[in-house]
Each structure stands twice: as C-alpha cells, then as structure tokens.
Coordinates of C-alpha atoms in Angstrom, one line a residue:
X2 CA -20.6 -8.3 -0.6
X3 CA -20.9 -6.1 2.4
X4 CA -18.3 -4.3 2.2
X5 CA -18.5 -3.1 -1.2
X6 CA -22.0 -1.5 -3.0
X7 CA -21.8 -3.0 -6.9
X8 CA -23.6 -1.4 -9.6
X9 CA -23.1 -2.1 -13.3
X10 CA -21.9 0.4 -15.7
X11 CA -21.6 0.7 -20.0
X12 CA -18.3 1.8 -21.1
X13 CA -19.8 5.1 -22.0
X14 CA -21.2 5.4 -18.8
X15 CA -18.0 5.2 -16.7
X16 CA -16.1 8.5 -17.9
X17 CA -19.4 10.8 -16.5
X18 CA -20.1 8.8 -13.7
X19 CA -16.0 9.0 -12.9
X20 CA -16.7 12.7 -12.9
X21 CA -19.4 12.6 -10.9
X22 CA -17.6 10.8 -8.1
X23 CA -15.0 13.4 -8.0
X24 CA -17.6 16.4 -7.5
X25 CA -19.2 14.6 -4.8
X26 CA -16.0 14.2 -2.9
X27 CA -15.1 10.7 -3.7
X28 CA -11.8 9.2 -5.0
X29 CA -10.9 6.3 -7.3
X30 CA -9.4 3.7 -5.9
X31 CA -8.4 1.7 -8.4
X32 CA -9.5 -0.9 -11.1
X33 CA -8.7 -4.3 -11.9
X34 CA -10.1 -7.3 -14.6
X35 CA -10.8 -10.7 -14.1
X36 CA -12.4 -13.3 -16.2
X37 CA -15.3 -14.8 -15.7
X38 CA -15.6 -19.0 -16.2
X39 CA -16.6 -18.7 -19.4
X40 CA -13.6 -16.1 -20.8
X41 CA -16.1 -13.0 -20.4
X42 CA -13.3 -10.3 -19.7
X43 CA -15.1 -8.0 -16.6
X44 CA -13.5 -4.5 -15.3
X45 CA -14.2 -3.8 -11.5
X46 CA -13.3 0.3 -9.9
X47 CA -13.5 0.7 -6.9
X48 CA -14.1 3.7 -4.9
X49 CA -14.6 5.7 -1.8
X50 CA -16.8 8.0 -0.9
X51 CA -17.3 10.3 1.9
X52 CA -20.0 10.1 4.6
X53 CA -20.0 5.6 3.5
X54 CA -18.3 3.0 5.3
X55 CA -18.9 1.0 2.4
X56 CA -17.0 1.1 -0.5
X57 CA -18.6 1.8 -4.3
X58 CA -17.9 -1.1 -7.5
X59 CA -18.5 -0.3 -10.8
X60 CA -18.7 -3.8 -12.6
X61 CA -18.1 -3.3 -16.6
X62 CA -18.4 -5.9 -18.8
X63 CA -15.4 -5.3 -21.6
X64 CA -16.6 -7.0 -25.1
X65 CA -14.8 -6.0 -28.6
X66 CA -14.9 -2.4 -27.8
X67 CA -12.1 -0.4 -25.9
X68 CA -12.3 0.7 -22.8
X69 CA -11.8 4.4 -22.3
X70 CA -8.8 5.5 -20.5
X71 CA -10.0 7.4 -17.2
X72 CA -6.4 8.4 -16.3
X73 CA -6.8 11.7 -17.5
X74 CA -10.2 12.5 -15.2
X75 CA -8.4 10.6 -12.7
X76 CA -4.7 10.2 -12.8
X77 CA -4.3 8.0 -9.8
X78 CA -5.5 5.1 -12.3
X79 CA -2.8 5.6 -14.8
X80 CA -0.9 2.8 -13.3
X81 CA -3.7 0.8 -12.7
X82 CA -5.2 0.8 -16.4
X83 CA -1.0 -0.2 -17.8
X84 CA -1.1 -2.6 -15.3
X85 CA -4.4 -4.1 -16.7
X86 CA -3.0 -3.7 -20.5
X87 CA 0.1 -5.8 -20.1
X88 CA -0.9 -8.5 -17.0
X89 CA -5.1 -8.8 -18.4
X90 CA -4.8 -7.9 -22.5
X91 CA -7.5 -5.1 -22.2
X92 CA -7.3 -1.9 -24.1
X93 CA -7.9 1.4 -23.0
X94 CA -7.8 4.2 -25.2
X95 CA -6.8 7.6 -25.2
X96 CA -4.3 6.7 -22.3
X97 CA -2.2 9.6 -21.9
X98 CA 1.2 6.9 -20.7
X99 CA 1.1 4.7 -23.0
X100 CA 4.0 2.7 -21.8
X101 CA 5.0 -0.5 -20.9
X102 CA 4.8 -0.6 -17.0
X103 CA 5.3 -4.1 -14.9
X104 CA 7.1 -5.7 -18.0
X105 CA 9.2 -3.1 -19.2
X106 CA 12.0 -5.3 -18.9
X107 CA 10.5 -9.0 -20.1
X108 CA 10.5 -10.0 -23.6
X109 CA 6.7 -9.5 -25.4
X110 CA 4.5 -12.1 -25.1
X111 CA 0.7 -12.5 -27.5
X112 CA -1.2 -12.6 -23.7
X113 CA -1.0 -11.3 -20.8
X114 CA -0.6 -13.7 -17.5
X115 CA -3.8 -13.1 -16.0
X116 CA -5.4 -14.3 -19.0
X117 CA -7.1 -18.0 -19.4
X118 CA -7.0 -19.6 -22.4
X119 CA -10.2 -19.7 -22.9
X120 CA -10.5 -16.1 -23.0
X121 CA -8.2 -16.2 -26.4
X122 CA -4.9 -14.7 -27.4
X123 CA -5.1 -11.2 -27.9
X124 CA -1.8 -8.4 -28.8
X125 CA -0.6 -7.8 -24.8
X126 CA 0.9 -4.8 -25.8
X127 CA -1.0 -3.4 -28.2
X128 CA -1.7 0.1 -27.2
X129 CA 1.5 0.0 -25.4
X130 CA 4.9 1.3 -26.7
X131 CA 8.3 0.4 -25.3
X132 CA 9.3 3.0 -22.0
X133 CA 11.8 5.6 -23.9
X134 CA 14.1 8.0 -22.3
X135 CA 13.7 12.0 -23.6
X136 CA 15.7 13.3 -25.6
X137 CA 18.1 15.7 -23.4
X138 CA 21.1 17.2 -24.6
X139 CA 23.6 19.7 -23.3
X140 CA 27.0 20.4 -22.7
X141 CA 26.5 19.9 -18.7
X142 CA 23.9 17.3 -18.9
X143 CA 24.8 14.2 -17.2
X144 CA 23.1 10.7 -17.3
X145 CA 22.8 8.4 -14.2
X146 CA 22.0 5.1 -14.3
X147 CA 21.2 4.0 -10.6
X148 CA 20.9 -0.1 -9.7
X149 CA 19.4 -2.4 -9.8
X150 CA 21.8 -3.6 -7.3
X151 CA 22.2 -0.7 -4.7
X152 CA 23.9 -0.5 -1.7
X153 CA 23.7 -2.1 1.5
X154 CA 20.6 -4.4 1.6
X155 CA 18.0 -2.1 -0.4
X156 CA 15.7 -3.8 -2.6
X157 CA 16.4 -4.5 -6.4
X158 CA 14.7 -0.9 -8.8
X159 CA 16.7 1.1 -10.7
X160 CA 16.3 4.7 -11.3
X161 CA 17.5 7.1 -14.4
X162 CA 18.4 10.3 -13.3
X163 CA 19.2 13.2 -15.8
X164 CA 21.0 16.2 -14.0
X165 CA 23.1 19.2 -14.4
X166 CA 25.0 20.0 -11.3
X167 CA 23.1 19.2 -7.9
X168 CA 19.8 19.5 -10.0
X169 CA 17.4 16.8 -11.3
X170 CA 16.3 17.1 -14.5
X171 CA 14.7 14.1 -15.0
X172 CA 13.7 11.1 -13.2
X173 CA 12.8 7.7 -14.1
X174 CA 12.3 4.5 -11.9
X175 CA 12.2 0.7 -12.9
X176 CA 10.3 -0.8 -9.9
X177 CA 9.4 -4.5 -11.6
X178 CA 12.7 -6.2 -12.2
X179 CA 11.8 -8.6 -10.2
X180 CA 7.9 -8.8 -10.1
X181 CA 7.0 -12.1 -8.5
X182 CA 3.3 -12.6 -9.8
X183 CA 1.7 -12.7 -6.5
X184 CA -2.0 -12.3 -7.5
X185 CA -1.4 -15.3 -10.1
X186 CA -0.4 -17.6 -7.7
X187 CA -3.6 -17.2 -5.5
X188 CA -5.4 -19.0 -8.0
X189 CA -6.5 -22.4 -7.0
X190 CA -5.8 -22.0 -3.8
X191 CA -7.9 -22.7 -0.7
X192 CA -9.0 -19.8 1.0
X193 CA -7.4 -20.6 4.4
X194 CA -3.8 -21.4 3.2
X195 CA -3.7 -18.5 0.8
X196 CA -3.3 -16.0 4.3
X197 CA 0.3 -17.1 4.2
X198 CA 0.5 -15.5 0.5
X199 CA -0.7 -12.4 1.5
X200 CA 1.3 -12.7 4.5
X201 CA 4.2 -12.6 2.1
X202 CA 3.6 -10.3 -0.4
X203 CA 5.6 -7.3 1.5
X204 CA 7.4 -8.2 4.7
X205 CA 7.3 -5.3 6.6
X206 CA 3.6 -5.0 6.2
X207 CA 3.2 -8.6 7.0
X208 CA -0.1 -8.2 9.0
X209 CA -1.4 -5.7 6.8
X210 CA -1.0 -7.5 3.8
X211 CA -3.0 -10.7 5.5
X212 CA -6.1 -8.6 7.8
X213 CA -6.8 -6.9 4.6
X214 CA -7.2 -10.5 2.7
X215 CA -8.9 -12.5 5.4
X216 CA -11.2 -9.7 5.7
X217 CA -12.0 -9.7 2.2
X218 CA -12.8 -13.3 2.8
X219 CA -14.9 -12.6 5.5
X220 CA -17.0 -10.3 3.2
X221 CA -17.2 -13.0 0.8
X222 CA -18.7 -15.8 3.3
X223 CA -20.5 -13.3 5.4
X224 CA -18.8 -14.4 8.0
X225 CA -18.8 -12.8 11.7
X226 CA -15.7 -12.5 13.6
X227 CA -15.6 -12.9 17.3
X228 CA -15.2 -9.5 19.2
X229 CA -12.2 -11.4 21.3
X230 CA -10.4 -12.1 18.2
X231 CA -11.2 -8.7 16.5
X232 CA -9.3 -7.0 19.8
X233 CA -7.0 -9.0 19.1
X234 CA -6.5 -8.4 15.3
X235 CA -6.2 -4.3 16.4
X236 CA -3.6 -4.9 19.2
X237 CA -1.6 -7.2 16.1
X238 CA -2.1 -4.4 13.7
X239 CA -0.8 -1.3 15.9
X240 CA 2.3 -3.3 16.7
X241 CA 3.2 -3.5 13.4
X242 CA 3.1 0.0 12.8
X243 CA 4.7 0.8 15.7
X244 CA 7.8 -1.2 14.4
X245 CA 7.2 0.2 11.2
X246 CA 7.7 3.5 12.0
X247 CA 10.3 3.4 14.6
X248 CA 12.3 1.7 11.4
X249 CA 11.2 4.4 9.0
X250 CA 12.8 7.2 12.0
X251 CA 15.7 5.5 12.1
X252 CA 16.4 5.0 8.0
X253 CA 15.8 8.7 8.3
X254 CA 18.6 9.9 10.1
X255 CA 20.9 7.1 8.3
X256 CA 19.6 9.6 5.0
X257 CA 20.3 13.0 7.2
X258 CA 23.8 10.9 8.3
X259 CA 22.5 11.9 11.8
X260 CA 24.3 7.8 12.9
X261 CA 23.7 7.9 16.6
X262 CA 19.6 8.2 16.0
X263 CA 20.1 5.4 13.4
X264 CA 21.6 3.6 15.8
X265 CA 18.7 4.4 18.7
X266 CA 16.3 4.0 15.8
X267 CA 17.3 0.3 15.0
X268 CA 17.5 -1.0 18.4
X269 CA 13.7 0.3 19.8
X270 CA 12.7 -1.7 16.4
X271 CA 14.4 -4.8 17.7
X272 CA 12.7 -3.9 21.4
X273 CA 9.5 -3.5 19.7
X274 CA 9.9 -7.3 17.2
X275 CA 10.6 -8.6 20.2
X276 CA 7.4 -7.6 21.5
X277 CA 6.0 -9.1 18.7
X278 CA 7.6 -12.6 19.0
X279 CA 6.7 -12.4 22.6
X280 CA 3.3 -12.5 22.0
X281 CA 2.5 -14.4 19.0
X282 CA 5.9 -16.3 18.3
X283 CA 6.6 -14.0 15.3
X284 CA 8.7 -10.8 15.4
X285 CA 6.5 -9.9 11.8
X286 CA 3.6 -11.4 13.8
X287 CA 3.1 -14.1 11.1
X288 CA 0.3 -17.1 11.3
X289 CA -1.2 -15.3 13.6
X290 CA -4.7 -14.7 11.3
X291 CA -6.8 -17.2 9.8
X292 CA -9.9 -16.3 7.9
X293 CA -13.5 -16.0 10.5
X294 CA -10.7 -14.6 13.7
X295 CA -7.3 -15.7 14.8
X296 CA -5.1 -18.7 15.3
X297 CA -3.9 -18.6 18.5
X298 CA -4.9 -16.2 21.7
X299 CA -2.3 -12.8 22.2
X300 CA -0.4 -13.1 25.1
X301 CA -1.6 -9.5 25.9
X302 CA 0.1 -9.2 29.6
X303 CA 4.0 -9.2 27.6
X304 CA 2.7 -6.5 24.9
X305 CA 1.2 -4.6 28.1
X306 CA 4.6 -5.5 30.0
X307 CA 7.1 -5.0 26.9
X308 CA 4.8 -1.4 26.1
X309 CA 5.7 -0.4 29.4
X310 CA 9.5 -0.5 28.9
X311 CA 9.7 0.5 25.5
X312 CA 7.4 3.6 25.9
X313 CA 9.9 6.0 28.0
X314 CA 12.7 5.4 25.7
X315 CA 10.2 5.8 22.2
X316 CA 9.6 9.4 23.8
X317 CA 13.5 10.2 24.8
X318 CA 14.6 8.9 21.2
X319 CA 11.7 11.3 19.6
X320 CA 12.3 14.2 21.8
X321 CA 16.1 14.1 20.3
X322 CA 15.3 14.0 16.8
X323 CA 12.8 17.1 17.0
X324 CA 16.1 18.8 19.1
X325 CA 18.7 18.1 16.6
X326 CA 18.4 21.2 14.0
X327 CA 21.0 19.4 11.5
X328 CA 18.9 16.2 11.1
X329 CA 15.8 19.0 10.8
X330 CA 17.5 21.4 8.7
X331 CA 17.6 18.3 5.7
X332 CA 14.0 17.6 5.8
X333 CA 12.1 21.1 6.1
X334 CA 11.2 22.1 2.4
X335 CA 12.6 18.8 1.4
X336 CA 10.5 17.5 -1.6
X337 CA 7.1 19.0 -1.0
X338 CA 4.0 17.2 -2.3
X339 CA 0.7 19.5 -2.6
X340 CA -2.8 18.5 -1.3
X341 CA -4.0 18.5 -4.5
X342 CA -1.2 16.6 -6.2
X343 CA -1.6 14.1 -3.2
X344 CA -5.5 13.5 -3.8
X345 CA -5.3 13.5 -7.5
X346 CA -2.2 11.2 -8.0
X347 CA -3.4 8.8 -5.3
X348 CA -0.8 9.0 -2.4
X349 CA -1.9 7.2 0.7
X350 CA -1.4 6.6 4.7
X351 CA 1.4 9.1 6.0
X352 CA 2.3 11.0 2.8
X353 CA -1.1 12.1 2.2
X354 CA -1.6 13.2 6.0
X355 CA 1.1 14.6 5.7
X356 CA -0.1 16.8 2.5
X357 CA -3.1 17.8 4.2
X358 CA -5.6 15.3 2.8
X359 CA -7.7 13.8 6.0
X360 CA -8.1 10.4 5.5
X361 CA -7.9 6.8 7.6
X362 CA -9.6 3.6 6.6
X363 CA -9.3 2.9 10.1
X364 CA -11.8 5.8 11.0
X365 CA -13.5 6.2 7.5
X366 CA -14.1 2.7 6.9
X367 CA -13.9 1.6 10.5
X368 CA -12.9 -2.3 10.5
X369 CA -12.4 -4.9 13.6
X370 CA -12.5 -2.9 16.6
X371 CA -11.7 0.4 15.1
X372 CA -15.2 1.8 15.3
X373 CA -15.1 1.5 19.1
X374 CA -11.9 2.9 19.5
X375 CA -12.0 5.5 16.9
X376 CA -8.3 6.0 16.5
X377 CA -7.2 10.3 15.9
X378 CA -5.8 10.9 12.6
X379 CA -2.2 12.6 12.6
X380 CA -2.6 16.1 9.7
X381 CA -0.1 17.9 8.7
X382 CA 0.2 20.8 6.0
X383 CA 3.0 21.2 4.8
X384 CA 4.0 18.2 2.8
X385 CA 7.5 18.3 2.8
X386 CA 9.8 15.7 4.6
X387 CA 9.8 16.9 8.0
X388 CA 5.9 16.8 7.7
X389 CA 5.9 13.1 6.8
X390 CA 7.7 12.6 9.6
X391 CA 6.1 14.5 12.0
X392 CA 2.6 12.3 11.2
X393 CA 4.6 9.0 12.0
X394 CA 5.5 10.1 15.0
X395 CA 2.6 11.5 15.8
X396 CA 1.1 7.9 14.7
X397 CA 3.5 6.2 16.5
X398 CA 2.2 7.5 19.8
X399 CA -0.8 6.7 18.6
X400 CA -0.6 3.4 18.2
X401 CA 0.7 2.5 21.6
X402 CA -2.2 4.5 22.8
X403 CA -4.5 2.3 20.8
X404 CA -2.5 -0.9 21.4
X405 CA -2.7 0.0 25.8
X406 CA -6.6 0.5 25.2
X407 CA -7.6 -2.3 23.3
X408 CA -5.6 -4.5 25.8
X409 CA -8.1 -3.0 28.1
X410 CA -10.8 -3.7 26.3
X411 CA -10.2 -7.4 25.8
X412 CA -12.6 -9.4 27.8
X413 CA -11.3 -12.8 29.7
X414 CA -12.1 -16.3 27.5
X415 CA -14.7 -16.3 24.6
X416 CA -14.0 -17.7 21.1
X417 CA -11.4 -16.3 18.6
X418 CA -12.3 -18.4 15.4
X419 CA -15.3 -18.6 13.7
X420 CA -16.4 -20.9 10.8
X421 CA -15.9 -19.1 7.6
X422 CA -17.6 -21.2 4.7
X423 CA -17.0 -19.5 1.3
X424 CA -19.6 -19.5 -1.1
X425 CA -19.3 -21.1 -4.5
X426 CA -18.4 -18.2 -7.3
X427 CA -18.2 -15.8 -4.4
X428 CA -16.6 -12.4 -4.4
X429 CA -15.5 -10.0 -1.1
X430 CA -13.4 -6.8 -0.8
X431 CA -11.2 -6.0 2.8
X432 CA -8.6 -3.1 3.7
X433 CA -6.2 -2.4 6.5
X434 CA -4.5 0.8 7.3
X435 CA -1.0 -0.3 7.4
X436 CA 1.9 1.9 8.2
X437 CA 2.4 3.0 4.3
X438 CA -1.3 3.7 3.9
X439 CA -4.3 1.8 2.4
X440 CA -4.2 -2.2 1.9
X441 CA -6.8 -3.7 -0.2
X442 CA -7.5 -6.9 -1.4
X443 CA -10.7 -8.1 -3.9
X444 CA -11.4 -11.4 -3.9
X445 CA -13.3 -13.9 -6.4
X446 CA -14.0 -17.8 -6.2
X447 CA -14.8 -20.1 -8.4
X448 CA -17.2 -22.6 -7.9
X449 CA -15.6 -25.0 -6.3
X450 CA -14.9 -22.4 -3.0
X451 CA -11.1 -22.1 -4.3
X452 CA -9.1 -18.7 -5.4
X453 CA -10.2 -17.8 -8.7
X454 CA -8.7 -13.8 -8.9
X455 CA -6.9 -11.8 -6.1
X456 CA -6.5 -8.6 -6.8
X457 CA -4.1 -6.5 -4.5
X458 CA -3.7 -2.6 -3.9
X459 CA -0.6 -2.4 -1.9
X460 CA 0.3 1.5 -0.7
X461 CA 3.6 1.5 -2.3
X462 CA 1.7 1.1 -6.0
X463 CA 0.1 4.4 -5.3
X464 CA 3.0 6.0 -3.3
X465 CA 5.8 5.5 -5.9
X466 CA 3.4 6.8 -8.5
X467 CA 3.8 10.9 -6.5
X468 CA 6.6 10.1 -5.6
X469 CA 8.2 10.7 -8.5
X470 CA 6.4 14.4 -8.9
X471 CA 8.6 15.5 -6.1
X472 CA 12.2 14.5 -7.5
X473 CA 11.8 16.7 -10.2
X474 CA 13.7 20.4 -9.8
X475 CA 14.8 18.7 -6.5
X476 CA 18.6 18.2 -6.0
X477 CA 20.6 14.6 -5.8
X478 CA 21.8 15.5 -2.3
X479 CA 18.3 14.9 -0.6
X480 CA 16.9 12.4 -3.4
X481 CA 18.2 9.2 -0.6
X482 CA 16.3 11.6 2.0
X483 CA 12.9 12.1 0.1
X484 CA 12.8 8.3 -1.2
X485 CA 13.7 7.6 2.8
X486 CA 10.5 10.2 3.7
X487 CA 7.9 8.4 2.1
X488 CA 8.6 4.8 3.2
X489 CA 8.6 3.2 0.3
X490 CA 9.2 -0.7 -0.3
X491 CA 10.1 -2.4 -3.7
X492 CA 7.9 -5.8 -2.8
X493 CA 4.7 -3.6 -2.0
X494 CA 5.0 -2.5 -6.0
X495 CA 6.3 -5.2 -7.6
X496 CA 3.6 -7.9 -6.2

C-alpha cells in the first residue's frame, strides 16, 4: 500500500506503542478485523500522524489470547473495539463499555457476521453484557422514550432521555435499529461495481462515501489517476459539500424555528442539486466515479455558469442568518464540546474545527488535486453551536472558491480513466473529507481480485460517539438544535 505504512505489532506491544502515538502528536483512527483465507483472525489500527501524508497500520495477529482493550488510552476506539466484539467474535479485555453496541436490539447469535466458517464458532458476546439503563429515581424524574419513528422524515434511532424539568439527566441513543450490513455485502464483489455500494452507504455523502473507496482501490492496484479526471473528482467533491451545508443551514433555523431561512435554506440546496444534475446527470452526483478516474467528462461550463447565479444569493442568505440575533441567541453556548474532548473522543470534519482541533484530510493527507490547490481550513474556538456553524459557512465559501479554481485548472481533452488491475490478495486504504468529516475505507481481496473485507469509517460513527458528551446537563429545549449542529446522519452509523 501507499497510502498506508504497515508494521506488525504483539498484543503486548500495542498498548505502549498506542501511547507512544499520542505523545508524538498522532491520533487513532480506528481498528477493524478481518480473516485471513485460512480463518487466521488479524486486527488492523490505523492512524495519523502529524508531519506524514501517509497513514500508520498496525497489523496484529489475534490467536487464543485477548486482545487488550485500548479504549481507555484512547477512547475514540471504544466504539470501534464493541463493534469488532459483536460483528468479528474477538475479545478485548479490560473494555471499560462493555456493552452490546450494533446489536443491541437483535436476538444473540454463537458468531458474529463477519466471521467465516472456517474461522469456527466462537461466544459473540462474550465479554459483552446487555445495554442497561441506570438506576434513577426521584420524585421529579421523568423518563422519555424518543422514536424510533420521529417526526417528519428523520431517520429511524431512538434516544432515552432521563430529565427533571428542562434538564437532561441522562442520555442514551439506539442508532442500529436498522443496520443494513454494508461491509458484508462487499464481499465477493468485483471491484468496479462495488463503487455503487459505497455510493450508497449514506446518501448525502454520496461522493464521499465512493472517492474514499475507489481511492482505496487505487492504493491497492497502484494505480495512477489521470490529472483531468482528478480535477474533476475535486470540482464533484466541493459540490457536494456545498449542498451539504447549505442543507445543514437551513435544518438549523427549522431547529431555532427561524422558518423563512429554512425556507431560503432548502431552495439554494435545490439550486445547488441542480447544479449537480447539470453536470453529471445526478443531483447526488452518482456514477460519476469508477475505480483508476471517472466515468464520464464534467460539464464544467454549467457548474461555472450555475456557480455564478447561485453565489450572490449563498452570500445574501448568510449575511441574514449572522443578522438575525434570535436564530443566534439559540446557538451561542449551546452544547459546547472542548478541544480536548473533541481530540480524545474522535470527532471529525466541522465539529472538531469547530472545537479548535486543526485538522483536514484534504490538506494533511492531500488527495486528487488537493495538494495543488491546498484548500484553507475553517477554526473556530469555541465549540458551541454557533461555532459549528460558523466553520460551515466559512467552508461553504470555501468550496465554491475551490470548485471556480479547479474549473480553472482543468486542461482541454486528455484521458479521465485509467486501467486499474487489482492484485490478487491485495489490500489498499483511501479517505475523503466529506462535509461531516473524515471518510475512510480499507480494502482487502482475495485471490481471485474480488472483495474479500471492506471496512468503512463513516464521520457520523465517530460524531455520534461526542455527541452524546454534550447533551448531558444541557436542556430538552436545544437538544433538536445541538443534534441539528453537528450534522449528524443515521445511515453514516448504522452501515
């Protein structure tokens, strides 16, 4: 892989060298399993460090022993090691939730569905216990059962919420009612028409979801993409966050009740999907990527056209929202999340700029043109929900900036597909920075060239995970307006 410096690791080796990463700067993240032909259960963390493009794998082999639990040295994995216990049947001890995560909600079964048979049957939950509410009594305590059907068209989670008055006590969310098994159905699947998977494992981050896996193809075949279709990939990619956050504004003020900028809100994002379908035929700029480059040319002259119209009106609509104090006065000091909270519980994209912690993939780990345009990264400090707004808007002029350059820098005719022959048994890692944050996919074959694991980091995994640090002592007026704050998506959890 190039995209990814392997290095192989004893279990007692990965606690110290876990801690060692953290004092240099770097950050977890995440960790997934997969099984090798022969049932030989493997671990692979993977992390960023500062200063390197290139990401860091630690590659474990996992025999009779346990795995230690590295949740407590770094808590963003907490999810990620559950996650492994019920979907892979490996055991990590000393986990300090051990709770049932993604199948919370599903009757037990002896193995995990990530696990091949001839790998053997092991106790899927065996270091895991049943998710249990506390034990809260009170004359004035009240118990609120919210979903999973909610109103409107919001996705299917339900959330406990224990409160006296205005004020949360406790807060618990059930995000994997209806967990669709994304990663298992890669398997066995050709390379090429797995992009329309990834394409669907979260709508809204569509293009995201798909550059992150082709990419990781890439890296597997070491495969070089054509500059022309790498323009092109950037132009695709700062459209969809432009839509992205011109819907996350106007959610915003349907939260702060302010209707007329929902309203505003809702039609730019139907100006801006029409953009899209304008220039690829898809308003979520679907089968549009392929992997080694792109299907089909951009038609670059209606983005730079439709950009034209729709920029005047982006700035009118923002210019109203920073003007209107009631639609402020509901987000400053809403919900604040701390830099340090941020880093350690692994937020990402516009929640952790928003807390403070400076970090892009786009400039970081520079990816298809990136590294030429070197895109600004929106900060801001205070970390409440007027500062998570503030960095999409800021990121949302951003991005046309991005999108009106890299139409300039798109040369006349050349090739935008490459071959892309994947080696037998191969493995490749990829990321995108989509709206929500970081997109990462790891990819292994077998050795007939087909899909043999897929392993997915979508942002909204790590998101939901902080999120729920900032509902507690906050009040059930502004919970609607902190969940709206942090753009979070039910399909981008429960893959």
């Amino acid at each position: 892989m190039r995209n990814c410096e392997t290095i192989s690791l004893k279990l007692d080796e990965l606690q110290p060298a876990a801690q060692q990463l953290l004092a240099n700067g770097g950050r977890m993240q995440g960790v997934y399993a997969w099984y090798s032909a022969s049932g030989q259960a493997r671990l692979r963390y993977v992390a960023t460090r500062p200063g390197y493009e290139t990401c860091l794998g630690w590659s474990v082999d996992v025999g009779d022993d346990p795995v230690p639990s590295l949740a407590a040295v770094c808590p963003l994995l907490g999810w990620h090691e559950r996650e492994i216990m019920e979907m892979s049947g490996i055991a990590f001890v000393g986990h300090p939730e051990p709770e049932r995560l993604v199948t919370a909600c599903f009757p037990d079964a002896p193995t995990g569905p990530l696990v091949p048979p001839e790998a053997g049957a092991g106790e899927r939950f065996a270091t895991l216990s049943a998710p249990s509410l506390p034990a809260v009594s009170g004359k004035h305590v009240q118990l609120l059962p919210f979903g999973p059907v909610r109103a409107d068209v919001l996705e299917c989670a339900q959330f406990v919420f224990y409160y006296v008055g205005e004020g949360i006590l406790y807060y618990h969310p059930n995000l994997f009612l209806k967990h669709r098994g994304m990663e298992k159905q890669f398997e066995g699947v050709e390379c090429g028409a797995a992009t329309l998977l990834a394409e669907r494992v979260s709508g809204v981050d569509s293009f995201a979801q798909a550059l992150a896996y082709v990419q990781a193809v890439e890296d597997a075949a070491q495969c070089s993409v054509p500059k022309r279709a790498e323009w092109f990939r950037v132009i695709a990619a700062e459209l969809e966050r432009i839509y992205n956050h011109l819907h996350y504004l106007g959610h915003l003020c349907h939260t702060t009740t302010l209707k007329v900028g929902e309203s505003q809100g809702k039609l730019l994002e139907e100006l801006a999907k029409q953009i899209n379908a304008r220039a690829c035929g898809s308003r979520f700029l679907r089968n549009l990527l392929w992997p080694g480059g792109v299907r089909r040319e951009l038609d670059i002259y209606a983005v730079a056209k439709g950009l034209s119209c729709l920029k005047p009106q982006i700035e009118t609509y923002i210019g109203l929202i920073e003007r209107t104090t009631s639609h402020l006065d509901r987000l400053i000091s809403t919900a604040p999340l701390s830099q340090k909270l941020a880093f350690d519980q692994g937020a990402t994209g516009p929640v952790e700029r928003a807390s403070g912690v400076d970090r892009d993939l786009r400039r970081d780990h520079p990816y298809a043109m990136y590294r030429t345009l070197a895109p600004a990264v929106a900060l801001e400090a205070g970390g409440d929900a007027c500062a998570r707004m503030r960095v999409r808007i800021a990121e949302l002029r951003a991005s046309i900036d991005l999108v009106e350059r890299a139409i300039d820098g798109v040369a006349p005719g050349g090739p935008i597909l490459a071959a892309c022959p994947v080696p037998a048994a191969g493995e490749g890692l990829g990321w995108a920075e989509s709206s929500r944050g970081t997109v990462m996919y790891a990819v292994h074959f077998d050795d007939a060239g087909r899909l043999a694991r897929v392993k997915i980091k979508s942002p909204s995994f790590a998101n939901w995970r902080v999120f729920q640090s900032t509902v507690y002592d906050s009040n059930m007026m502004d919970y609607a307006i902190n969940e709206a704050s942090f753009g979070l998506t039910i399909a981008g959890c429960a893959r």
